[in-house]
Amino acid sequence: MKQIHNILILGANSDIAQALAQKFASEGHHILLAARSSSQLSHAVSDLKIRYSVETYAVDFDAVHFQNHKEFYEQLPLKPDVVISVFGCLGNQASAFENFNEAHQIIDVNYTGAVSILNIAANDMCKRGSGSIIGISSVAGDRGRQSNFIYGSAKAAFTAYLSGLRNYAFHHGVHVITVKPGFVQTKMTADLALNPKLTAKPEQVAQDVYKAWAKKKNSIYSLWFWKYIMLIIKTIPEGVFKKLKM
């Protein structure tokens, strides 16, 4: 008989999060949607309940309200077996370079907030001896580029955190997956001129994440070919790379 899990999705208002909720619910798993404005998730909650007959809840969560994270986790209506961190902030590179408040926001959302809540979840899972943590990082963290190096540096830190957490949690029965999407067609990237051939739909990322979780992968790129794109970018000599405009 198929085992049913409780899936906590952090940053549930995002397009990728919504696609993930649909995918996991379609497989019969119960869903906890966490976002700053949980009232905006009422339609998603009703849809998942009716469409897939799974338990679904919406709860308030703010990535940068670190002091509330422990209470938030302890008061969840279901104990999560899988925690997926989807929240992020692309920000504005030019503004962040000149104004540290903007940079601080990018760093706190993409890194500090994720570490805060995932430490809490990981500690609980390690004590129970089971569970999965999935972190949505980015290819932007593979190498710093002039167009988004503050966002990229936060994602690089998050990728390193997930790698270390995976090493630690493995010895306690908990699996950690790093997901590195490339371009994705979402509200966050709506103002960017993205190459359609290189751009995934949220549903494609969700499918990749579900397969990675089911197969206990450690780290994946989504879409798959970004692994090779980033391999090329990472092998460009620094003396050449610094002269490029990327």
Tab-separated table of C-alpha atoms in Angstrom:
chain	number	residue	atom	x	y	z
A	1	MET	CA	0.000	0.000	0.000
A	2	LYS	CA	1.294	3.442	-0.941
A	3	GLN	CA	2.533	5.523	1.977
A	4	ILE	CA	0.870	8.933	2.334
A	5	HIS	CA	3.019	11.847	3.469
A	6	ASN	CA	2.356	15.323	4.840
A	7	ILE	CA	4.002	17.901	2.556
A	8	LEU	CA	4.831	21.377	3.888
A	9	ILE	CA	5.389	23.901	1.089
A	10	LEU	CA	7.013	27.155	2.237
A	11	GLY	CA	6.363	30.118	-0.049
A	12	ALA	CA	3.120	28.641	-1.304
A	13	ASN	CA	1.950	31.670	-3.289
A	14	SER	CA	4.668	31.184	-5.900
A	15	ASP	CA	3.959	29.549	-9.244
A	16	ILE	CA	6.420	26.717	-8.610
A	17	ALA	CA	4.885	26.088	-5.181
A	18	GLN	CA	1.400	25.876	-6.649
A	19	ALA	CA	2.609	23.387	-9.253
A	20	LEU	CA	4.304	21.343	-6.517
A	21	ALA	CA	1.102	21.288	-4.466
A	22	GLN	CA	-0.827	20.008	-7.463
A	23	LYS	CA	1.755	17.309	-8.188
A	24	PHE	CA	2.083	15.968	-4.640
A	25	ALA	CA	-1.673	16.138	-4.040
A	26	SER	CA	-2.321	14.265	-7.286
A	27	GLU	CA	-0.236	11.442	-5.842
A	28	GLY	CA	-2.434	11.357	-2.728
A	29	HIS	CA	-0.262	13.278	-0.273
A	30	HIS	CA	-1.636	15.794	2.237
A	31	ILE	CA	-0.632	19.419	1.708
A	32	LEU	CA	0.308	22.280	4.046
A	33	LEU	CA	0.535	25.581	2.164
A	34	ALA	CA	2.527	28.249	4.020
A	35	ALA	CA	2.771	31.849	2.851
A	36	ARG	CA	2.676	35.432	4.077
A	37	SER	CA	-0.944	35.878	2.994
A	38	SER	CA	-2.514	32.507	3.658
A	39	SER	CA	-5.962	34.018	3.042
A	40	GLN	CA	-5.018	34.241	-0.641
A	41	LEU	CA	-4.649	30.457	-0.706
A	42	SER	CA	-8.294	29.649	0.002
A	43	HIS	CA	-9.027	28.818	-3.641
A	44	ALA	CA	-5.951	26.568	-3.850
A	45	VAL	CA	-6.970	24.769	-0.642
A	46	SER	CA	-10.505	24.151	-1.900
A	47	ASP	CA	-9.249	23.004	-5.293
A	48	LEU	CA	-6.822	20.465	-3.840
A	49	LYS	CA	-9.408	19.097	-1.399
A	50	ILE	CA	-12.090	18.679	-4.049
A	51	ARG	CA	-9.863	17.543	-6.903
A	52	TYR	CA	-7.698	15.036	-5.018
A	53	SER	CA	-9.556	14.340	-1.730
A	54	VAL	CA	-6.483	15.096	0.386
A	55	GLU	CA	-6.165	17.025	3.628
A	56	THR	CA	-5.077	20.570	2.794
A	57	TYR	CA	-4.345	23.537	5.040
A	58	ALA	CA	-3.176	27.128	4.572
A	59	VAL	CA	-1.019	28.674	7.297
A	60	ASP	CA	0.683	32.043	7.749
A	61	PHE	CA	4.457	32.088	7.305
A	62	ASP	CA	6.939	34.906	6.739
A	63	ALA	CA	10.488	33.931	5.796
A	64	VAL	CA	12.071	36.949	7.482
A	65	HIS	CA	10.145	36.768	10.766
A	66	PHE	CA	12.803	34.490	12.198
A	67	GLN	CA	11.597	34.872	15.778
A	68	ASN	CA	8.250	33.272	14.843
A	69	HIS	CA	9.577	30.267	12.938
A	70	LYS	CA	9.755	27.829	15.845
A	71	GLU	CA	6.213	28.633	16.997
A	72	PHE	CA	4.987	28.376	13.398
A	73	TYR	CA	6.480	24.910	13.001
A	74	GLU	CA	5.283	23.598	16.346
A	75	GLN	CA	1.691	24.724	15.710
A	76	LEU	CA	1.293	23.168	12.262
A	77	PRO	CA	-1.957	21.167	11.973
A	78	LEU	CA	-0.020	18.204	10.537
A	79	LYS	CA	3.518	17.061	11.343
A	80	PRO	CA	5.397	17.383	8.018
A	81	ASP	CA	7.214	14.417	6.524
A	82	VAL	CA	8.509	16.514	3.634
A	83	VAL	CA	9.419	20.210	3.789
A	84	ILE	CA	9.928	22.096	0.539
A	85	SER	CA	11.475	25.571	0.687
A	86	VAL	CA	10.306	27.436	-2.405
A	87	PHE	CA	10.284	31.058	-1.276
A	88	GLY	CA	12.747	33.472	-2.842
A	89	CYS	CA	13.374	37.065	-3.817
A	90	LEU	CA	15.087	37.991	-7.074
A	91	GLY	CA	15.312	41.669	-6.123
A	92	ASN	CA	16.966	44.346	-8.199
A	93	GLN	CA	20.723	44.011	-8.671
A	94	ALA	CA	21.347	47.710	-9.377
A	95	SER	CA	19.363	48.812	-6.328
A	96	ALA	CA	20.929	46.140	-4.127
A	97	PHE	CA	24.436	47.216	-5.160
A	98	GLU	CA	23.767	50.812	-4.076
A	99	ASN	CA	21.341	50.230	-1.201
A	100	PHE	CA	22.181	47.644	1.432
A	101	ASN	CA	18.575	47.468	2.614
A	102	GLU	CA	17.689	45.921	-0.755
A	103	ALA	CA	20.694	43.597	-0.571
A	104	HIS	CA	19.801	42.651	2.987
A	105	GLN	CA	16.275	41.711	1.910
A	106	ILE	CA	17.585	39.505	-0.907
A	107	ILE	CA	20.012	37.743	1.444
A	108	ASP	CA	17.481	37.291	4.241
A	109	VAL	CA	14.769	35.831	2.025
A	110	ASN	CA	16.987	33.569	-0.062
A	111	TYR	CA	19.381	32.420	2.631
A	112	THR	CA	18.887	33.497	6.255
A	113	GLY	CA	15.163	32.780	6.339
A	114	ALA	CA	15.634	29.406	4.687
A	115	VAL	CA	18.345	28.395	7.159
A	116	SER	CA	16.182	29.514	10.086
A	117	ILE	CA	13.110	27.446	9.230
A	118	LEU	CA	14.945	24.445	7.756
A	119	ASN	CA	17.145	24.110	10.843
A	120	ILE	CA	13.964	23.778	12.898
A	121	ALA	CA	12.429	21.235	10.512
A	122	ALA	CA	15.686	19.275	10.200
A	123	ASN	CA	16.145	19.051	13.965
A	124	ASP	CA	12.637	17.654	14.348
A	125	MET	CA	13.093	15.144	11.523
A	126	CYS	CA	16.484	14.014	12.786
A	127	LYS	CA	14.963	13.302	16.209
A	128	ARG	CA	12.209	11.268	14.510
A	129	GLY	CA	14.749	9.516	12.287
A	130	SER	CA	12.919	10.157	9.026
A	131	GLY	CA	11.825	12.849	6.593
A	132	SER	CA	12.867	14.791	3.533
A	133	ILE	CA	13.905	18.394	3.009
A	134	ILE	CA	13.867	19.880	-0.480
A	135	GLY	CA	15.494	23.251	-1.104
A	136	ILE	CA	14.817	25.193	-4.290
A	137	SER	CA	18.102	26.950	-4.980
A	138	SER	CA	19.164	28.268	-8.421
A	139	VAL	CA	21.734	27.920	-11.170
A	140	ALA	CA	22.552	31.544	-10.303
A	141	GLY	CA	24.475	30.199	-7.319
A	142	ASP	CA	26.885	28.165	-9.454
A	143	ARG	CA	28.955	31.161	-10.527
A	144	GLY	CA	28.680	34.854	-9.739
A	145	ARG	CA	27.701	37.036	-12.697
A	146	GLN	CA	27.500	40.811	-12.915
A	147	SER	CA	23.773	40.784	-13.681
A	148	ASN	CA	22.686	39.199	-10.370
A	149	PHE	CA	25.671	38.529	-8.109
A	150	ILE	CA	23.887	39.471	-4.869
A	151	TYR	CA	20.976	37.117	-5.539
A	152	GLY	CA	23.448	34.554	-6.877
A	153	SER	CA	25.648	34.762	-3.788
A	154	ALA	CA	22.643	34.135	-1.525
A	155	LYS	CA	21.684	31.104	-3.605
A	156	ALA	CA	25.297	29.889	-3.550
A	157	ALA	CA	25.219	30.054	0.242
A	158	PHE	CA	21.899	28.185	0.288
A	159	THR	CA	23.313	25.472	-1.983
A	160	ALA	CA	26.313	25.057	0.344
A	161	TYR	CA	23.986	24.925	3.364
A	162	LEU	CA	21.888	22.181	1.768
A	163	SER	CA	25.027	20.196	0.931
A	164	GLY	CA	26.220	20.322	4.531
A	165	LEU	CA	22.754	19.590	5.896
A	166	ARG	CA	22.502	16.576	3.577
A	167	ASN	CA	25.798	15.252	4.941
A	168	TYR	CA	24.644	15.732	8.543
A	169	ALA	CA	21.038	14.587	8.146
A	170	PHE	CA	21.949	11.393	6.284
A	171	HIS	CA	23.287	9.942	9.526
A	172	HIS	CA	19.896	10.573	11.160
A	173	GLY	CA	17.670	9.030	8.501
A	174	VAL	CA	16.739	12.321	6.793
A	175	HIS	CA	17.228	13.002	3.086
A	176	VAL	CA	18.040	16.451	1.672
A	177	ILE	CA	17.624	17.400	-1.987
A	178	THR	CA	19.038	20.464	-3.738
A	179	VAL	CA	17.068	21.669	-6.754
A	180	LYS	CA	18.679	24.164	-9.145
A	181	PRO	CA	16.187	25.545	-11.652
A	182	GLY	CA	17.365	27.596	-14.601
A	183	PHE	CA	14.947	30.032	-16.202
A	184	VAL	CA	11.350	29.420	-15.122
A	185	GLN	CA	8.249	31.155	-16.418
A	186	THR	CA	6.831	32.690	-13.222
A	187	LYS	CA	5.512	35.948	-11.789
A	188	MET	CA	9.021	36.636	-10.429
A	189	THR	CA	10.577	36.506	-13.913
A	190	ALA	CA	7.678	38.110	-15.809
A	191	ASP	CA	9.693	41.274	-16.561
A	192	LEU	CA	12.727	39.394	-17.877
A	193	ALA	CA	13.363	38.575	-21.537
A	194	LEU	CA	13.911	34.826	-21.228
A	195	ASN	CA	14.860	32.482	-24.045
A	196	PRO	CA	11.772	30.243	-24.417
A	197	LYS	CA	13.926	27.272	-25.440
A	198	LEU	CA	15.754	27.457	-22.110
A	199	THR	CA	12.746	28.300	-19.941
A	200	ALA	CA	10.745	25.752	-17.970
A	201	LYS	CA	7.124	25.912	-16.946
A	202	PRO	CA	6.447	25.551	-13.195
A	203	GLU	CA	4.768	22.201	-13.858
A	204	GLN	CA	7.980	20.866	-15.403
A	205	VAL	CA	9.992	21.884	-12.340
A	206	ALA	CA	7.385	20.274	-10.080
A	207	GLN	CA	7.616	17.044	-12.060
A	208	ASP	CA	11.419	17.058	-11.750
A	209	VAL	CA	11.208	17.698	-8.001
A	210	TYR	CA	8.734	14.876	-7.454
A	211	LYS	CA	10.880	12.414	-9.406
A	212	ALA	CA	13.986	13.501	-7.466
A	213	TRP	CA	12.169	12.960	-4.172
A	214	ALA	CA	10.770	9.580	-5.203
A	215	LYS	CA	14.212	8.400	-6.366
A	216	LYS	CA	16.085	9.991	-3.417
A	217	LYS	CA	18.311	12.106	-5.637
A	218	ASN	CA	20.788	14.399	-3.916
A	219	SER	CA	20.937	17.312	-6.342
A	220	ILE	CA	19.249	18.045	-9.657
A	221	TYR	CA	19.048	20.756	-12.289
A	222	SER	CA	15.704	21.685	-13.805
A	223	LEU	CA	15.455	21.514	-16.690
A	224	TRP	CA	18.103	18.784	-17.019
A	225	PHE	CA	20.229	20.528	-19.655
A	226	TRP	CA	21.146	23.328	-17.231
A	227	LYS	CA	23.636	20.905	-15.714
A	228	TYR	CA	25.671	21.098	-18.912
A	229	ILE	CA	25.115	24.802	-19.493
A	230	MET	CA	26.451	25.553	-16.028
A	231	LEU	CA	29.328	23.097	-16.462
A	232	ILE	CA	30.473	25.150	-19.467
A	233	ILE	CA	30.027	28.439	-17.598
A	234	LYS	CA	31.946	27.159	-14.561
A	235	THR	CA	34.896	26.000	-16.676
A	236	ILE	CA	35.497	29.375	-18.351
A	237	PRO	CA	38.836	30.703	-16.985
A	238	GLU	CA	38.392	33.616	-14.592
A	239	GLY	CA	40.629	35.831	-16.714
A	240	VAL	CA	38.211	35.397	-19.587
A	241	PHE	CA	35.023	35.249	-17.538
A	242	LYS	CA	35.528	38.620	-15.858
A	243	LYS	CA	35.578	40.319	-19.274
A	244	LEU	CA	32.214	38.876	-20.285
A	245	LYS	CA	28.874	40.592	-19.778
A	246	MET	CA	26.555	38.006	-18.300
